[in-house]
Structures are given as structure tokens and as C-alpha cells.
Coordinates of C-alpha atoms in Angstrom, one line a residue:
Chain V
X1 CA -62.9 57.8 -166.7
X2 CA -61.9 60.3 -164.7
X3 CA -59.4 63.4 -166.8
X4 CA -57.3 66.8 -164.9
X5 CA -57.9 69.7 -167.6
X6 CA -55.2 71.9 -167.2
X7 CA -55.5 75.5 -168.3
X8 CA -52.7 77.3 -169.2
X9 CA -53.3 81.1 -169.5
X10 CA -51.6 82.8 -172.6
X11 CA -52.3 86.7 -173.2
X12 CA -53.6 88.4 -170.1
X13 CA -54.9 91.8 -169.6
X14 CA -53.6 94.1 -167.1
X15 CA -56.3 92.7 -164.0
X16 CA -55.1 89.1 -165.2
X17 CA -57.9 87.9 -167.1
X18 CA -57.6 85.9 -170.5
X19 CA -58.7 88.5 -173.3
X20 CA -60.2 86.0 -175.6
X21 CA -63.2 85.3 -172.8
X22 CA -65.4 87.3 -170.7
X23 CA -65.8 86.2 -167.0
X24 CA -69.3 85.7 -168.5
X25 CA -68.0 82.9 -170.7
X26 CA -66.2 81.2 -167.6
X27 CA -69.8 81.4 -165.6
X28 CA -71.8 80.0 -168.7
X29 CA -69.1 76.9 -169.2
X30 CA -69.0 75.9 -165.3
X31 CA -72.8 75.9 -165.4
X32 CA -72.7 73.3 -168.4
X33 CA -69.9 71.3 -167.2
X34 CA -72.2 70.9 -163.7
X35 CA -75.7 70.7 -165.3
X36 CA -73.9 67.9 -167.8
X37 CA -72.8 65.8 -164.3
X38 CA -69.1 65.6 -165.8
X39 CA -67.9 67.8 -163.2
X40 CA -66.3 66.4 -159.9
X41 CA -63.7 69.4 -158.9
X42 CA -62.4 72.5 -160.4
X43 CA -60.9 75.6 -159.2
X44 CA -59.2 78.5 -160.1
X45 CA -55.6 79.6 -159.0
X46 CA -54.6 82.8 -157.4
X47 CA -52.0 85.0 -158.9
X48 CA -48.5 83.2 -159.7
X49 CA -46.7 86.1 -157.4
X50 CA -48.4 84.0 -154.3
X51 CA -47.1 81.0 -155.5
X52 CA -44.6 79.0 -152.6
X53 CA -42.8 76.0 -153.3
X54 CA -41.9 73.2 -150.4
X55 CA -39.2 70.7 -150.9
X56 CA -38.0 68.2 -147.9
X57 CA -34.4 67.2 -148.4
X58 CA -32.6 63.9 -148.0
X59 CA -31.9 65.2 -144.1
X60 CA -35.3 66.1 -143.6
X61 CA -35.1 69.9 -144.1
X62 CA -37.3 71.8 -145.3
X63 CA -36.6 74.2 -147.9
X64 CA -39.1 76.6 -149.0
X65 CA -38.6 79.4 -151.6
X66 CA -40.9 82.2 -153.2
X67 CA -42.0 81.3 -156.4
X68 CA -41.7 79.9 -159.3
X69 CA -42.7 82.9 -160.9
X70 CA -43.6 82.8 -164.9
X71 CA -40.7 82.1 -167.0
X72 CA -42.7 81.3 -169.7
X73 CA -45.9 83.2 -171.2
X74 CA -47.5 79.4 -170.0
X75 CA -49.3 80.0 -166.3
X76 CA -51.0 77.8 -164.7
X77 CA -53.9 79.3 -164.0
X78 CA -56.8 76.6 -162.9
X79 CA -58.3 73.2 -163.3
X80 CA -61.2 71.3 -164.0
X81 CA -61.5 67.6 -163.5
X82 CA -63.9 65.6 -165.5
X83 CA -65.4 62.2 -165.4
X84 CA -66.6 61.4 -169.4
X85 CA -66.6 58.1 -171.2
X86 CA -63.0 58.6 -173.1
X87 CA -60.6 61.1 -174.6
X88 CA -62.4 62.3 -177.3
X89 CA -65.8 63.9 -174.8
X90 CA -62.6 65.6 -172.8
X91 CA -61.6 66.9 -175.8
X92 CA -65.2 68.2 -176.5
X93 CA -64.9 70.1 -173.1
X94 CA -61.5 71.4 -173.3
X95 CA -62.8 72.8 -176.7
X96 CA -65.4 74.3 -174.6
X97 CA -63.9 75.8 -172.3
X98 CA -62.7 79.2 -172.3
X99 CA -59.2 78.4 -170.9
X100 CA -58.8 76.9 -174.2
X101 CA -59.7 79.8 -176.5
X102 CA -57.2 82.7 -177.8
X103 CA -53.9 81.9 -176.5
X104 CA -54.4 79.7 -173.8
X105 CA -54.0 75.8 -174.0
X106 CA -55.8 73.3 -172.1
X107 CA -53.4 70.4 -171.3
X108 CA -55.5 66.7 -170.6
X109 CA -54.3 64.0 -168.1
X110 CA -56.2 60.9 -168.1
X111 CA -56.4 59.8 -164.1
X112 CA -54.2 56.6 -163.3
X113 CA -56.4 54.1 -162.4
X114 CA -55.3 51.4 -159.5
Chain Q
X1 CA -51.0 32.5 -196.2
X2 CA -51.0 35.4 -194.0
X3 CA -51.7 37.5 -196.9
X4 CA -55.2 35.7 -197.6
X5 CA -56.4 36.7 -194.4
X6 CA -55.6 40.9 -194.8
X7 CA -59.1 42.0 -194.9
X8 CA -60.7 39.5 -192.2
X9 CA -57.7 40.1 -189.7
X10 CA -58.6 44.1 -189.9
X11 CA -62.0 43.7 -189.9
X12 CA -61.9 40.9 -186.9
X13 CA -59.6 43.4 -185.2
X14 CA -61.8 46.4 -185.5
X15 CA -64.5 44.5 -184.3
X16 CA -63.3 42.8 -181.8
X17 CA -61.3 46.3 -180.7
X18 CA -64.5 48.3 -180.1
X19 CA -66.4 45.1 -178.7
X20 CA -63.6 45.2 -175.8
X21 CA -62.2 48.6 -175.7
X22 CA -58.9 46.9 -175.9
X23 CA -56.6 46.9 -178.7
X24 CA -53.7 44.2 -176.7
X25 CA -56.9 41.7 -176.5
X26 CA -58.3 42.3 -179.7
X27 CA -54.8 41.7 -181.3
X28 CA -54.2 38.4 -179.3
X29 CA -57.5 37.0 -180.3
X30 CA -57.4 37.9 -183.6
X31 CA -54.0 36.2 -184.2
X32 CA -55.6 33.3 -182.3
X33 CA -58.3 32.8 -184.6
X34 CA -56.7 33.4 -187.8
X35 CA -53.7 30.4 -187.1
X36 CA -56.6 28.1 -185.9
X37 CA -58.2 28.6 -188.9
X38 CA -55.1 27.8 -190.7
X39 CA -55.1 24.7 -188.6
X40 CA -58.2 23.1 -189.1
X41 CA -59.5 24.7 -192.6
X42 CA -56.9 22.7 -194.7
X43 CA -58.8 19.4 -192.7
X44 CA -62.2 20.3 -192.7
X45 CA -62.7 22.6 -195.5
X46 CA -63.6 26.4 -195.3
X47 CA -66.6 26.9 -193.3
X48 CA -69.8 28.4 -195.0
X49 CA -69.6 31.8 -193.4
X50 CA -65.6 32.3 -192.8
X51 CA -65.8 35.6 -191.4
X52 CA -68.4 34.6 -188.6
X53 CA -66.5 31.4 -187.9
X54 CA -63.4 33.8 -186.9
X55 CA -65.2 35.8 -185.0
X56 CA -67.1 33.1 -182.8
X57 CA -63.1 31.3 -182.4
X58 CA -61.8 35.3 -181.2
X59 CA -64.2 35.3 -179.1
X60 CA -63.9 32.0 -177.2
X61 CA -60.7 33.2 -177.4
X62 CA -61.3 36.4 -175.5
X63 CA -63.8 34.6 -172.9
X64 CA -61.1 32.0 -172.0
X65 CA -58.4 34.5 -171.3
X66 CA -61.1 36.8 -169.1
X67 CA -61.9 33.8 -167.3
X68 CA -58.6 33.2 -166.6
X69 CA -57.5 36.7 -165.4
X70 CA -60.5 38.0 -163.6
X71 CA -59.1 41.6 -162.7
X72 CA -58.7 42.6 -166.3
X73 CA -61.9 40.9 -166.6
X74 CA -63.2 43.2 -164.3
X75 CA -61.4 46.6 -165.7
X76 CA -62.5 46.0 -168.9
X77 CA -66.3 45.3 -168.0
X78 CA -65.8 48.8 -166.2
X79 CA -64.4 50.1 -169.3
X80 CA -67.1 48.8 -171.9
X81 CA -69.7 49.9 -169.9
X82 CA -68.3 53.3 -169.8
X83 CA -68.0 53.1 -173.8
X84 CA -71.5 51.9 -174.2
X85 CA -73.0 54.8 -171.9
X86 CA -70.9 56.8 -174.7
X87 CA -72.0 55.5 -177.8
X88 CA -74.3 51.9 -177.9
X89 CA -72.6 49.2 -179.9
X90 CA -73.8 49.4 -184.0
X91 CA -76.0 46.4 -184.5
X92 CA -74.0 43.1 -185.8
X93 CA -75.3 41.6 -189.0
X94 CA -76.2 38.1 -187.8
X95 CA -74.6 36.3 -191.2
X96 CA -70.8 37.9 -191.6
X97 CA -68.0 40.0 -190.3
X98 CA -69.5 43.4 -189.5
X99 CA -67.0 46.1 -191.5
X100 CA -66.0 47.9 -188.9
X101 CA -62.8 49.1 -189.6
X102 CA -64.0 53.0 -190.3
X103 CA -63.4 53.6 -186.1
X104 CA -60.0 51.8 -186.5
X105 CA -58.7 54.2 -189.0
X106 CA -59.9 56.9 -187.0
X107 CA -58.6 55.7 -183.7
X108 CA -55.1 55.1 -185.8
X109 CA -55.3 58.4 -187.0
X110 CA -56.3 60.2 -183.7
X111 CA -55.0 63.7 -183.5
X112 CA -54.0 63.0 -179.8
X113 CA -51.4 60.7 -181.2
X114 CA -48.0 61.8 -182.8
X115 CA -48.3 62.3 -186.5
X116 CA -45.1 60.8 -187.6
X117 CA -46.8 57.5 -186.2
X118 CA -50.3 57.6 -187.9
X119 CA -49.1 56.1 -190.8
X120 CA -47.6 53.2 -188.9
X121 CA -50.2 52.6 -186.8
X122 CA -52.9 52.6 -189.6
X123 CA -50.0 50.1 -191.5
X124 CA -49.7 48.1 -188.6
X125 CA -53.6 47.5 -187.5
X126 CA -55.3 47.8 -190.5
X127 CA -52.3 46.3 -193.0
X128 CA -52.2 43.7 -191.2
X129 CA -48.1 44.2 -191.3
X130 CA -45.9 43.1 -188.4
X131 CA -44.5 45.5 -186.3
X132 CA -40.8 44.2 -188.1
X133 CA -42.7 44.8 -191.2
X134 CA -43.6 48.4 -190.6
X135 CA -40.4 49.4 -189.9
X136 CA -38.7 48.5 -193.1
X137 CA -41.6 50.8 -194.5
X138 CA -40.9 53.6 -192.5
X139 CA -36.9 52.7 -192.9
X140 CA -37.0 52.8 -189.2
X141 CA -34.9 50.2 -186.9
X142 CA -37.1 47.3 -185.4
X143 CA -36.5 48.5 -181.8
X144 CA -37.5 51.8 -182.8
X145 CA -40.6 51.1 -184.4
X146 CA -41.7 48.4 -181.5
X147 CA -41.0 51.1 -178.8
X148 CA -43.4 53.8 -181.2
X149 CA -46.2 51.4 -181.5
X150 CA -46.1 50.5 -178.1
X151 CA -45.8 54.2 -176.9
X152 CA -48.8 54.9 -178.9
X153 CA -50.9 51.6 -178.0
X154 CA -50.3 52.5 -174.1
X155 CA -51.5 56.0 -175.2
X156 CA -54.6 55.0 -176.8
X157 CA -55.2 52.3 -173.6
X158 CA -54.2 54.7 -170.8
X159 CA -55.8 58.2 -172.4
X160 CA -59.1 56.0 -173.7
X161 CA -58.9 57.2 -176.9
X162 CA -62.1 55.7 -178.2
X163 CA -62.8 53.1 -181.1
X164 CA -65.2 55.3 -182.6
X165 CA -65.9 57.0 -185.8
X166 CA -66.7 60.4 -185.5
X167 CA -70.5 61.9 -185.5
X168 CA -70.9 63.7 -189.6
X169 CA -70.2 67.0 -187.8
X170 CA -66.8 65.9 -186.6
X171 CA -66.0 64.0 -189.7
X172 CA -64.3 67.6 -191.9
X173 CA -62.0 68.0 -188.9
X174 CA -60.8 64.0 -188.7
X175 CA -60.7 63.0 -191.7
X176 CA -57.8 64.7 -193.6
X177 CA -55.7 63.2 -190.6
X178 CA -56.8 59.3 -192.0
X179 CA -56.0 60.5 -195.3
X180 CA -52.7 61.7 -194.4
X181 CA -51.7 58.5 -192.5
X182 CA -52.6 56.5 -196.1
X183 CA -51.1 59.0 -197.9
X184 CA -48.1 58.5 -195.8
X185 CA -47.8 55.1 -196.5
X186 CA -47.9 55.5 -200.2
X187 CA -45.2 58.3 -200.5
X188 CA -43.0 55.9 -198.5
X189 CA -43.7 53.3 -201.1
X190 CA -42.9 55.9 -203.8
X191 CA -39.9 57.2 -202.3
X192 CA -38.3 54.2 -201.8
X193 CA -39.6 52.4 -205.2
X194 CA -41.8 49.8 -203.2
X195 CA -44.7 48.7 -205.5
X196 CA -46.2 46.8 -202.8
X197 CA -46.5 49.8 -199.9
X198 CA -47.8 51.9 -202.9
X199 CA -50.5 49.0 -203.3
X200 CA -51.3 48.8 -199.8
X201 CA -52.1 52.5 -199.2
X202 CA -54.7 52.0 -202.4
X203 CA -55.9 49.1 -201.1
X204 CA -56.4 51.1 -197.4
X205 CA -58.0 53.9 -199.4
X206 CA -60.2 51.3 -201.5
X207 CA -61.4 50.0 -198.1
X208 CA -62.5 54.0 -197.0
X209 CA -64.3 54.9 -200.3
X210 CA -66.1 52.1 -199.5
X211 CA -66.8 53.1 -196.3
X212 CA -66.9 56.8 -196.7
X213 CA -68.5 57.1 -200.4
X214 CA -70.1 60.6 -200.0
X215 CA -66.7 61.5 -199.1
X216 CA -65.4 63.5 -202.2
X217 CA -61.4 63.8 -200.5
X218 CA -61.1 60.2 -200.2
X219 CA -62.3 59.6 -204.0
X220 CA -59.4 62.2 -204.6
X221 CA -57.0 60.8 -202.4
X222 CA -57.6 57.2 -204.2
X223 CA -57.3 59.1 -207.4
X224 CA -54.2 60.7 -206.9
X225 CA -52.1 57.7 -206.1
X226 CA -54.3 55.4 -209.3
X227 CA -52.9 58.2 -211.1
X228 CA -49.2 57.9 -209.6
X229 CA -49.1 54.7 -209.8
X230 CA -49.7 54.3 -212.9
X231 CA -46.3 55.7 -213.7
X232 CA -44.4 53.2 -211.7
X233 CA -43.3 51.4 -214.4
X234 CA -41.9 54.3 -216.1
X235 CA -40.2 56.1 -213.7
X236 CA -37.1 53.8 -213.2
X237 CA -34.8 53.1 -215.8
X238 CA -33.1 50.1 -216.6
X239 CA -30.5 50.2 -214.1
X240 CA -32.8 51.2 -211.5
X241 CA -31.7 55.1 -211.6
X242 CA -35.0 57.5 -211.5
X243 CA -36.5 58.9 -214.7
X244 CA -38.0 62.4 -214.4
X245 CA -41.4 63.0 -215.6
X246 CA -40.3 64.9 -218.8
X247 CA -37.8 62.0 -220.3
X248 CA -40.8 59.1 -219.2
X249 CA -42.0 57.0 -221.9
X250 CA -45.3 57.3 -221.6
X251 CA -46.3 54.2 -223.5
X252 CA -45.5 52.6 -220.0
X253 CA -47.6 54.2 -218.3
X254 CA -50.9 51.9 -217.1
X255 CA -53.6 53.2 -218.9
X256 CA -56.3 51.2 -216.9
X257 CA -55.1 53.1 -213.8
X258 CA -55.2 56.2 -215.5
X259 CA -59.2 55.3 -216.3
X260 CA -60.0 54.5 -213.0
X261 CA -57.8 57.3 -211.4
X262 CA -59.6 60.1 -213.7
X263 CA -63.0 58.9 -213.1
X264 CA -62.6 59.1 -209.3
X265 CA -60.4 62.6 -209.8
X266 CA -64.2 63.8 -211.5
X267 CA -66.0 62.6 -208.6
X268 CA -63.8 64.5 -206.5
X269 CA -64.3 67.8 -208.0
X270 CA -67.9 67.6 -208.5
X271 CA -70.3 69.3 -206.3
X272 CA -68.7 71.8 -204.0
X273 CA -65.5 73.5 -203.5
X274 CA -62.7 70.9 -203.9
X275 CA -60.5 69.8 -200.9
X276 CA -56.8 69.5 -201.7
X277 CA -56.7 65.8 -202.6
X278 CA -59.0 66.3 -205.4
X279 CA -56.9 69.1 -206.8
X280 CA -54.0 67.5 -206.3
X281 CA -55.5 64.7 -208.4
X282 CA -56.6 67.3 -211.1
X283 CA -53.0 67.9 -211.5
X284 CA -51.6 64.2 -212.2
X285 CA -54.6 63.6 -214.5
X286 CA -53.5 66.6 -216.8
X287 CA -50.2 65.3 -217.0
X288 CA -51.4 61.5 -217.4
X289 CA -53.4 62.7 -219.8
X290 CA -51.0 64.4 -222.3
X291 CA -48.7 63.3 -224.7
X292 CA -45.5 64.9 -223.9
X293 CA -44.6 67.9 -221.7
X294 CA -44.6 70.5 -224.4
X295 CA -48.0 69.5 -225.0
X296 CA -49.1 69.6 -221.1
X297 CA -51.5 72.0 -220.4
X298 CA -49.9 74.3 -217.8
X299 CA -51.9 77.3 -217.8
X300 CA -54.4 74.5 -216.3
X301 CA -52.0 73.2 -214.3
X302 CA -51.0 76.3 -212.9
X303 CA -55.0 78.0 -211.9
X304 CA -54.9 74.4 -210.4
X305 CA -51.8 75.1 -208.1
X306 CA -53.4 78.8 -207.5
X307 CA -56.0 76.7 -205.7
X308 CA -54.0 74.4 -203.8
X309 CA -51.9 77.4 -202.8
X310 CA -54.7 78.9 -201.5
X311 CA -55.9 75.6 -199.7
X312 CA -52.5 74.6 -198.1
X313 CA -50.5 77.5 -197.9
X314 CA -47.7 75.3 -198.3
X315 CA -43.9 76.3 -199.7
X316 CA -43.7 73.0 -201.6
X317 CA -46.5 74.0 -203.4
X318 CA -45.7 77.1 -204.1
X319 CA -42.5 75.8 -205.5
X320 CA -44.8 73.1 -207.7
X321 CA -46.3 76.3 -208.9
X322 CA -43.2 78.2 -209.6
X323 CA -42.2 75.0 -212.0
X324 CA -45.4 75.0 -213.8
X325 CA -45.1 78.8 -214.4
X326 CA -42.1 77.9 -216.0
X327 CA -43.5 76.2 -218.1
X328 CA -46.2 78.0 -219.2
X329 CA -44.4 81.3 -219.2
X330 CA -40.7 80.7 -219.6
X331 CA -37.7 79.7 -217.0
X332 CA -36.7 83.5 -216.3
X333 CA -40.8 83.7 -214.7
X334 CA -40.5 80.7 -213.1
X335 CA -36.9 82.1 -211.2
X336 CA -38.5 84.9 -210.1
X337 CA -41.0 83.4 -208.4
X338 CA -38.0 80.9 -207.0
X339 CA -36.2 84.0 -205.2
X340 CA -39.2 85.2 -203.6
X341 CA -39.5 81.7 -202.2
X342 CA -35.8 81.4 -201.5
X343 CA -36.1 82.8 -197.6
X344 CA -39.2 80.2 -196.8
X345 CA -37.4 78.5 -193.7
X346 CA -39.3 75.1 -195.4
X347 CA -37.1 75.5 -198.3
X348 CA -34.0 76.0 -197.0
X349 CA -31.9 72.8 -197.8
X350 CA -34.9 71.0 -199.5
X351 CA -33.2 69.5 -202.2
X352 CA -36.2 69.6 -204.9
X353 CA -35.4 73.3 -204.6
X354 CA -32.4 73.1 -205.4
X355 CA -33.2 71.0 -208.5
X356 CA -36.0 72.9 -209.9
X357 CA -33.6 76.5 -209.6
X358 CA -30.5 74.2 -211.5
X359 CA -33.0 72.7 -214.0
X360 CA -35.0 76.5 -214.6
X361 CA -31.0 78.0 -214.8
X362 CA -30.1 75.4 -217.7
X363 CA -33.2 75.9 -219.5
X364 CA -32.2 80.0 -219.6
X365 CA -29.3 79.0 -221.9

């Protein structure tokens, strides 16, 4: 069963970076989650400023605008996704997981399955 | 009749649940089983080994309605595969209904579900109640109550929240969440002066303290509501209206109860720190065990709400406290400690506040 991991980031430094984790702790976590063989994609997102958003309207124009920028302390700042046996091993990893730790929140989607 | 199958339809259910990995299937089957047996036991006489006649009928059951619908055949084989790679199936004892129903109350109280539906759930699936049933617990509407347990039987389906108990090291973190869901259903029962909710949450926490009998919380938890219960007769007066613990005549109180509630409330405190069930069963022994309230011994009760204070960090506690203060050191200590909790956002417009400040303002004249 395949599971997103979203990572919120709460408190960042000035360069950006979570201040509950070292980059250290993000290394030592995407080793385990590869050695384990849970992982199947991950990455981490560039700065919300570079952020673009696309929408294609009823006419077929397209309207693209700078942003969204944060209007919450909740950013979207990368994601893992996982393939474990059921909610409660994605839980285990989220807990894991340095996104999770301090003030940033790890949100789980299970993967629809067709 | 329903009611003589409660412990083999939760037991079938659990079974059957973690067997499958599918609580709609499990549910069907079970329900199956149980009305043939009430078919064909009246004819031919209760088999030798009941519980394993169920469970072969549940799952013929199960087999016939895979055959017949070969794609969720298919996702489920998918899906107990993945569960077996997770955890292997606990062996089955070859004469009777394995007791599985630990990973059922788990999987009810599963902190990925919403708390106001625990309760419900654990009512529901391990109750044996219909879903009609649990609503007039919960004084819900019947829609309502069918939409939640859907909502939360999609979620535990679509999320794969397992039917699993958790590992000893994961056990101090879940298991105050299963005691809340029984607790839950026993302070409905209280509230609205139902003797037989009341009874069903004991009888739920009967079935974990035999499941769970290193577990000191559950003896406390059990404990606490023995020791609540036991005042159900005294509590109401004779035209129904409630009778507050001080003007109770304790001659009605069931002293049986009482016994068993005070031997499980030692168990609970022995050996360790206590948790806050077992304290919180400490407290309704004292006062079980006096004869009035002036001869209630609240500088007892009072260390004990000290350590539930320092456990829960609750304001309704702190208020409990307050009250017993009172009593130990007069109404004009116990409204001091009421202001300081006046600005507690939890206390605003919490009637039981309200009370305890009229009742400690009477008592000053």
C-alpha cells in the first residue's frame, strides 16, 4: 500500500531550514527509508517565492499567476512516498522523519487504488 | 436472542476482521452465521463447540461471496498478503473461537480516527449494538450516526488502518485511547441514567482486563466505574430528579460492587507510579468507603487530586480539587482557588462550575 507523506514546514531559520533537525538528520532518515525498501519517490521543494500556479479556464485560457505565497506558517516543503503494509508502519515513518519533528507536521494520504 | 450471542458476534467479528482485512466482509458474515445459527440450533440442538461451528458457517459464508465477486476477491488476496508480510496471523486454537478482539478495540480506538467517534465505533463492533442503537447512546440522530460509522469504516478500509494490536512498546501510547472510548460509553450511560450503557462499558472493560491483565490502567478503569456504579441506585430520587453525593443514602449503595471495585482500585496502584484511572479510582473508593461526607477523608482525597492534577493537567480537575479543599479546609479556601480558575477558557460556561462556586457561596453563610 502505497502512502504521499506530506511535510509541512513550521519554524524556519533565516536560510529556510527546520530548526528542530540538522540536514544531518534528513541524510540519516532518507538512508533508512531506502535501505528499509519503503521508498519509491521523494523530493524536496524549492523556496515557496518560485512557486507558479497554472489554471486553464472554461475558454481555454490560460491563466497563470505568481504564487501562492505562505499565508499560513504551513509550507509545503517536500514529499516522500512510501509503500508499507498499512497506516500504522506510515505512521512509524512519518514519526521518523524529521519533517515531522518541532513544529512541522507530516500529513499521510493513502494512494487510491484502481 | 441477539443478546445471547454478544461475546461470539465480537469475537467472530474480530476474527474474521483480521483473517480478511475487511471490516464490511467480516460484518456480513458474521450476521450470516449468527441468524443461521438461530435457524437451525432450535432444530438440531447446540453444536458441541458453538464458537467453532460459527466460525466454519462465516467462513463458507465469506468463500461463497469471494467466489461470487472475483475482483474483491482478488483486492483483498492483495491486501491480506500485504498484512501477513506485516505481522503473520496468531496461531488459531484448533477447538474454539480464538479471542481476538484485543486488535478490534485497538483498531476502534485508532488515533487516526476522530475521537468523538471511538466510543461509537468500539459500541458498535465490539457491543454488538446496531448502528440505530448507538445513536440513542450517543443521543445522536440515526442519519447522523450511520453517516459517522460509515465515514470512519471507509477511513479504516481506504487508509488500511490495520487489525492489529500494538507491539508492548507501543501499548503506553494506545492504550489510554481504548480506555477513553469505554470510558466514553459509560459516562453516556451515567449522564443520561442508562444502567444498561453503564453495564456495557464494564462488561467491554471486563473483556480487556482479561485480555490485558498486566495492565494496571485497565484494572483502574474497571474499578472506577464498579465503584460508580455502585451508586446507581442512590443517585436518583423517587421522582427521577438527581441526588447529589452528600444527601445519598448510602445504604443503597451496592456493596458487592464496592468489593470488587476496591480490590481492582489496589491492583491499580500497586507497583509503579499510578496512571490516572487508578487515581481516579482511589478517589471513588474513599468516598464509597465512608459513612457520610463529614466523615470523608479529604485531606486524602485532596494529595489524590494533587496527583491527578499533575497527571492530566486538566481544569475539571482542578475544579474537583478546589471542592475537596473545601472540604477539608473550609468554603472561603475552596473560593479562592475557584477565582484563580475562573479565567480557564474550559470553564467558562461549564455548568459544574457554576454549581460548585453557588454551593461553596451558601456554605459561607
Amino acid at each position: 500500500m502505497k502512502y504521499l507523506m506530506l511535510m509541512h514546514a513550521g519554524a524556519v531559520d533565516e536560510n529556510g531550514q527546520n530548526t528542530a533537525c540538522t540536514p544531518e538528520d534528513w541524510m540519516t532518515f532518507d538512508k533508512e527509508v531506502k535501505d528499509a525498501g519503503v521508498f519509491v519517490s521523494g523530493e524536496s521543494l524549492a523556496d515557496l517565492v518560485s512557486a507558479t500556479t497554472v489554471r486553464v479556464a472554461a475558454d481555454g485560457r490560460r491563466v497563470v499567476t505568481d504564487g501562492p505565497f505562505a499565508e499560513t506558517r504551513e509550507v509545503l516543503g517536500g514529499f516522500y512516498v512510501i509503500d508499507v503494509p498499512d497506516l500504522d508502519a506510515a505512521l512509524d515513518w512519518a514519526a521518523r522523519c524529521p519533517g515531522s519533528w518541532g513544529d512541522g507536521s507530516i500529513v499521510i494520504r493513502p494512494v487510491a487504488q484502481f | 436472542m441477539a443478546a445471547v450471542f454478544r461475546e461470539e458476534r465480537g469475537r467472530l467479528l474480530a476474527a474474521l476482521a483480521r483473517r480478511f482485512g475487511d471490516l464490511d466482509l467480516a460484518e456480513e458474515v458474521t450476521s450470516e452465521a449468527i441468524e443461521a445459527a438461530l435457524v437451525s440450533w432450535p432444530v438440531d440442538g447446540v453444536p458441541p463447540r458453538p464458537g467453532a461451528w460459527l466460525m466454519t458457517t462465516a467462513r463458507r459464508r465469506a468463500i461463497d461471496r469471494l467466489r461470487r465477486d472475483q475482483a474483491y476477491a482478488a483486492r483483498l488476496a492483495i491486501l491480506q498478503a500485504e498484512a501477513d508480510r506485516a505481522a503473520p496471523p496468531a496461531p488459531v486454537p484448533p477447538d474454539d473461537l480464538p479471542d481476538e478482539r484485543l486488535l478490534l478495540f485497538f483498531t476502534c480506538a485508532h488515533p487516526a480516527l476522530p475521537a468523538e467517534d471511538r466510543g461509537a465505533l468500539t459500541l458498535r463492533f465490539l457491543g454488538g449494538l446496531t448502528t440505530t442503537e448507538v445513536a440513542r447512546a450517543f443521543l445522536v440522530p440515526d442519519e447522523t450516526m450511520a453517516k459517522r460509522i460509515t465515514r470512519a469504516k471507509k477511513k479504516i478500509s481506504q487508509a488500511r488502518i490495520p487489525f492489529r494490536a500494538p507491539s508492548a512498546g507501543e501499548l503506553p501510547q494506545r492504550l489510554p485511547d481504548v480506555l477513553q472510548a469505554v470510558y466514553s460509553i459509560f459516562t453516556e450511560g451515567y449522564a443520561a441514567r442508562r444502567s444498561d450503557l453503564a453495564e456495557e462499558a464494564i462488561r467491554l472493560a471486563r473483556i480487556l482486563r482479561r485480555l490485558l491483565p498486566a495492565e494496571r490502567e485497565v484494572a483502574g478503569l474497571l474499578g472506577l466505574m464498579l465503584l460508580v456504579h455502585a451508586r446507581r441506585d442512590a443517585r436518583t430520587g423517587p421522582d427521577g430528579e438527581p441526588v447529589l453525593l452528600d444527601d445519598q443514602d448510602r445504604g443503597r449503595w451496592d456493596r458487592q460492587l464496592i468489593e470488587e471495585g476496591t480490590t481492582l482500585v489496589r491492583v491499580a496502584l500497586t507497583g509503579g507510579p499510578p496512571g490516572p484511572y487508578a487515581v481516579e479510582s482511589a478517589i471513588a473508593a474513599l468516598h464509597n468507603e465512608a459513612a457520610d461526607v463529614a466523615t470523608t477523608d479529604w485531606p486524602q482525597i485532596v494529595a489524590l487530586y494533587d496527583v491527578l492534577l499533575a497527571l492530566t493537567e486538566s481544569p475539571i480537575v482542578a475544579l474537583n480539587r478546589a471542592v475537596a479543599v473545601a472540604m477539608r479546609d473550609g468554603p472561603e479556601a475552596g473560593l479562592a482557588l475557584l477565582d484563580e480558575l475562573a479565567s480557564s477558557p474550559q470553564l467558562r460556561d461549564y455548568g459544574p462550575f457554576e454549581v460548585a462556586r453557588a454551593d461553596l457561596l451558601r456554605r459561607l453563610e
